[in-house]
């Protein structure tokens, strides 16, 4: 048995167009868009009456995707959660960036919540945490 690569990370969102615009603005590109429903999808995800819309986004030339998913049915009755960096479970996605100062400035102009100012970690990285749409936590990392 062998794992070849991470294929994608799925993020459930309420406002698919806003989340898509946020990641496009970061520099990702749309790889695919689709809608799914039916009994086979119900069996795959372990829910009943599932209807979704999805957008696959990735880096130009990259293989790994971020998959944004809008569940039309069934809906999550808990609504959007605002996790913190130490909340248990899958918590953030890290993007390797060039010119972290410019990326953070662009996100600040857009109104993105910045967890902290850019911090230098030893002699290896500049790092910053930001909160994207619907509470999605992103780590930005510039290798020195």
mmCIF file of C-alpha atoms in Angstrom:
data_model
loop_
_atom_site.group_PDB
_atom_site.id
_atom_site.type_symbol
_atom_site.label_atom_id
_atom_site.label_comp_id
_atom_site.label_asym_id
_atom_site.label_seq_id
_atom_site.Cartn_x
_atom_site.Cartn_y
_atom_site.Cartn_z
ATOM 1 C CA UNK A 1 0.000 0.000 0.000
ATOM 2 C CA UNK A 2 1.229 3.489 -0.855
ATOM 3 C CA UNK A 3 -0.245 6.981 -0.545
ATOM 4 C CA UNK A 4 0.758 9.018 -3.598
ATOM 5 C CA UNK A 5 -0.271 12.564 -2.666
ATOM 6 C CA UNK A 6 -2.938 14.713 -1.029
ATOM 7 C CA UNK A 7 -5.616 15.111 -3.694
ATOM 8 C CA UNK A 8 -7.751 17.859 -2.164
ATOM 9 C CA UNK A 9 -8.975 19.535 0.990
ATOM 10 C CA UNK A 10 -12.722 20.147 1.200
ATOM 11 C CA UNK A 11 -14.177 23.251 2.846
ATOM 12 C CA UNK A 12 -17.928 23.586 3.411
ATOM 13 C CA UNK A 13 -19.231 27.128 2.932
ATOM 14 C CA UNK A 14 -22.568 28.953 2.930
ATOM 15 C CA UNK A 15 -21.626 31.637 0.401
ATOM 16 C CA UNK A 16 -19.899 29.754 -2.404
ATOM 17 C CA UNK A 17 -19.426 32.769 -4.676
ATOM 18 C CA UNK A 18 -17.800 34.873 -1.913
ATOM 19 C CA UNK A 19 -15.433 32.049 -0.874
ATOM 20 C CA UNK A 20 -14.559 31.409 -4.522
ATOM 21 C CA UNK A 21 -13.804 35.120 -5.076
ATOM 22 C CA UNK A 22 -11.576 35.201 -1.961
ATOM 23 C CA UNK A 23 -9.397 32.316 -3.160
ATOM 24 C CA UNK A 24 -9.292 33.604 -6.743
ATOM 25 C CA UNK A 25 -8.057 36.936 -5.362
ATOM 26 C CA UNK A 26 -5.273 35.040 -3.540
ATOM 27 C CA UNK A 27 -4.088 33.659 -6.876
ATOM 28 C CA UNK A 28 -5.758 30.273 -7.132
ATOM 29 C CA UNK A 29 -7.601 29.339 -10.310
ATOM 30 C CA UNK A 30 -10.777 27.374 -10.953
ATOM 31 C CA UNK A 31 -9.964 23.799 -11.971
ATOM 32 C CA UNK A 32 -13.584 22.568 -12.111
ATOM 33 C CA UNK A 33 -17.139 23.413 -11.036
ATOM 34 C CA UNK A 34 -20.006 20.958 -10.645
ATOM 35 C CA UNK A 35 -23.236 20.105 -8.856
ATOM 36 C CA UNK A 36 -24.041 16.718 -7.343
ATOM 37 C CA UNK A 37 -27.024 14.985 -5.822
ATOM 38 C CA UNK A 38 -28.620 11.551 -5.717
ATOM 39 C CA UNK A 39 -28.509 8.277 -3.858
ATOM 40 C CA UNK A 40 -24.870 7.488 -4.641
ATOM 41 C CA UNK A 41 -23.725 10.820 -3.153
ATOM 42 C CA UNK A 42 -25.952 10.157 -0.128
ATOM 43 C CA UNK A 43 -24.149 6.843 0.417
ATOM 44 C CA UNK A 44 -20.684 8.379 -0.112
ATOM 45 C CA UNK A 45 -21.114 11.170 2.470
ATOM 46 C CA UNK A 46 -23.438 9.293 4.850
ATOM 47 C CA UNK A 47 -26.324 11.793 4.660
ATOM 48 C CA UNK A 48 -29.793 11.721 3.062
ATOM 49 C CA UNK A 49 -31.184 14.044 0.401
ATOM 50 C CA UNK A 50 -27.806 15.597 -0.417
ATOM 51 C CA UNK A 51 -27.593 18.328 -3.048
ATOM 52 C CA UNK A 52 -24.322 20.245 -3.423
ATOM 53 C CA UNK A 53 -22.497 22.720 -5.607
ATOM 54 C CA UNK A 54 -18.696 22.540 -5.710
ATOM 55 C CA UNK A 55 -15.752 24.579 -6.968
ATOM 56 C CA UNK A 56 -12.297 23.014 -7.276
ATOM 57 C CA UNK A 57 -9.500 25.591 -6.954
ATOM 58 C CA UNK A 58 -5.764 25.112 -7.273
ATOM 59 C CA UNK A 59 -2.487 26.792 -8.043
ATOM 60 C CA UNK A 60 -1.613 27.197 -11.710
ATOM 61 C CA UNK A 61 0.242 24.017 -12.641
ATOM 62 C CA UNK A 62 -0.425 22.390 -9.248
ATOM 63 C CA UNK A 63 -2.134 19.075 -8.595
ATOM 64 C CA UNK A 64 -3.634 19.590 -5.129
ATOM 65 C CA UNK A 65 -7.050 21.255 -4.922
ATOM 66 C CA UNK A 66 -9.124 23.123 -2.426
ATOM 67 C CA UNK A 67 -12.694 22.003 -2.931
ATOM 68 C CA UNK A 68 -15.311 24.544 -1.815
ATOM 69 C CA UNK A 69 -18.652 22.843 -1.182
ATOM 70 C CA UNK A 70 -22.083 24.397 -0.678
ATOM 71 C CA UNK A 71 -24.605 21.940 0.806
ATOM 72 C CA UNK A 72 -28.047 23.050 -0.349
ATOM 73 C CA UNK A 73 -29.500 20.031 1.438
ATOM 74 C CA UNK A 74 -29.224 18.997 4.144
ATOM 75 C CA UNK A 75 -28.132 22.255 5.748
ATOM 76 C CA UNK A 76 -25.960 22.569 8.850
ATOM 77 C CA UNK A 77 -28.225 23.897 11.581
ATOM 78 C CA UNK A 78 -25.215 25.102 13.625
ATOM 79 C CA UNK A 79 -24.362 27.770 11.025
ATOM 80 C CA UNK A 80 -20.854 29.198 10.611
ATOM 81 C CA UNK A 81 -18.422 28.503 13.452
ATOM 82 C CA UNK A 82 -15.519 30.847 14.261
ATOM 83 C CA UNK A 83 -12.764 28.485 15.456
ATOM 84 C CA UNK A 84 -9.529 29.640 17.029
ATOM 85 C CA UNK A 85 -6.032 28.456 16.123
ATOM 86 C CA UNK A 86 -6.117 26.001 19.061
ATOM 87 C CA UNK A 87 -9.610 24.560 18.379
ATOM 88 C CA UNK A 88 -9.405 20.780 18.026
ATOM 89 C CA UNK A 89 -9.722 19.234 14.571
ATOM 90 C CA UNK A 90 -8.478 20.266 11.152
ATOM 91 C CA UNK A 91 -7.735 23.931 11.656
ATOM 92 C CA UNK A 92 -5.922 25.732 8.897
ATOM 93 C CA UNK A 93 -4.461 25.619 5.413
ATOM 94 C CA UNK A 94 -0.971 26.982 4.861
ATOM 95 C CA UNK A 95 -0.037 28.752 1.631
ATOM 96 C CA UNK A 96 3.587 29.302 0.675
ATOM 97 C CA UNK A 97 3.708 32.873 -0.640
ATOM 98 C CA UNK A 98 6.160 35.340 -2.097
ATOM 99 C CA UNK A 99 6.259 38.831 -0.578
ATOM 100 C CA UNK A 100 4.128 38.132 2.480
ATOM 101 C CA UNK A 101 3.945 41.858 3.257
ATOM 102 C CA UNK A 102 2.178 42.527 -0.060
ATOM 103 C CA UNK A 103 -0.192 39.577 0.409
ATOM 104 C CA UNK A 104 -1.149 40.687 3.935
ATOM 105 C CA UNK A 105 -1.589 44.320 2.811
ATOM 106 C CA UNK A 106 -3.916 43.166 0.026
ATOM 107 C CA UNK A 107 -5.934 41.044 2.461
ATOM 108 C CA UNK A 108 -6.163 43.925 4.973
ATOM 109 C CA UNK A 109 -7.548 46.202 2.232
ATOM 110 C CA UNK A 110 -10.138 43.526 1.506
ATOM 111 C CA UNK A 111 -11.174 43.557 5.184
ATOM 112 C CA UNK A 112 -9.709 40.153 6.044
ATOM 113 C CA UNK A 113 -9.141 39.555 9.760
ATOM 114 C CA UNK A 114 -5.421 39.293 10.500
ATOM 115 C CA UNK A 115 -4.628 37.239 13.645
ATOM 116 C CA UNK A 116 -1.259 38.876 14.191
ATOM 117 C CA UNK A 117 1.329 40.959 12.493
ATOM 118 C CA UNK A 118 3.846 39.119 10.343
ATOM 119 C CA UNK A 119 6.289 37.223 12.547
ATOM 120 C CA UNK A 120 9.691 35.857 11.623
ATOM 121 C CA UNK A 121 10.265 32.281 12.741
ATOM 122 C CA UNK A 122 13.972 31.766 13.344
ATOM 123 C CA UNK A 123 15.919 32.260 10.103
ATOM 124 C CA UNK A 124 13.547 30.167 8.006
ATOM 125 C CA UNK A 125 10.084 31.757 7.550
ATOM 126 C CA UNK A 126 7.934 34.822 7.890
ATOM 127 C CA UNK A 127 4.479 33.722 9.066
ATOM 128 C CA UNK A 128 1.039 35.229 9.534
ATOM 129 C CA UNK A 129 -2.412 33.798 10.336
ATOM 130 C CA UNK A 130 -5.520 35.290 8.738
ATOM 131 C CA UNK A 131 -9.223 34.424 8.799
ATOM 132 C CA UNK A 132 -10.830 34.070 5.387
ATOM 133 C CA UNK A 133 -14.518 33.876 4.561
ATOM 134 C CA UNK A 134 -16.771 31.975 6.964
ATOM 135 C CA UNK A 135 -14.044 31.500 9.570
ATOM 136 C CA UNK A 136 -11.536 29.654 7.353
ATOM 137 C CA UNK A 137 -8.074 30.016 8.916
ATOM 138 C CA UNK A 138 -5.130 30.442 6.564
ATOM 139 C CA UNK A 139 -1.461 30.510 7.452
ATOM 140 C CA UNK A 140 0.733 32.475 5.086
ATOM 141 C CA UNK A 141 4.391 31.428 4.972
ATOM 142 C CA UNK A 142 7.269 33.054 3.121
ATOM 143 C CA UNK A 143 10.463 30.999 3.106
ATOM 144 C CA UNK A 144 13.517 33.162 3.768
#
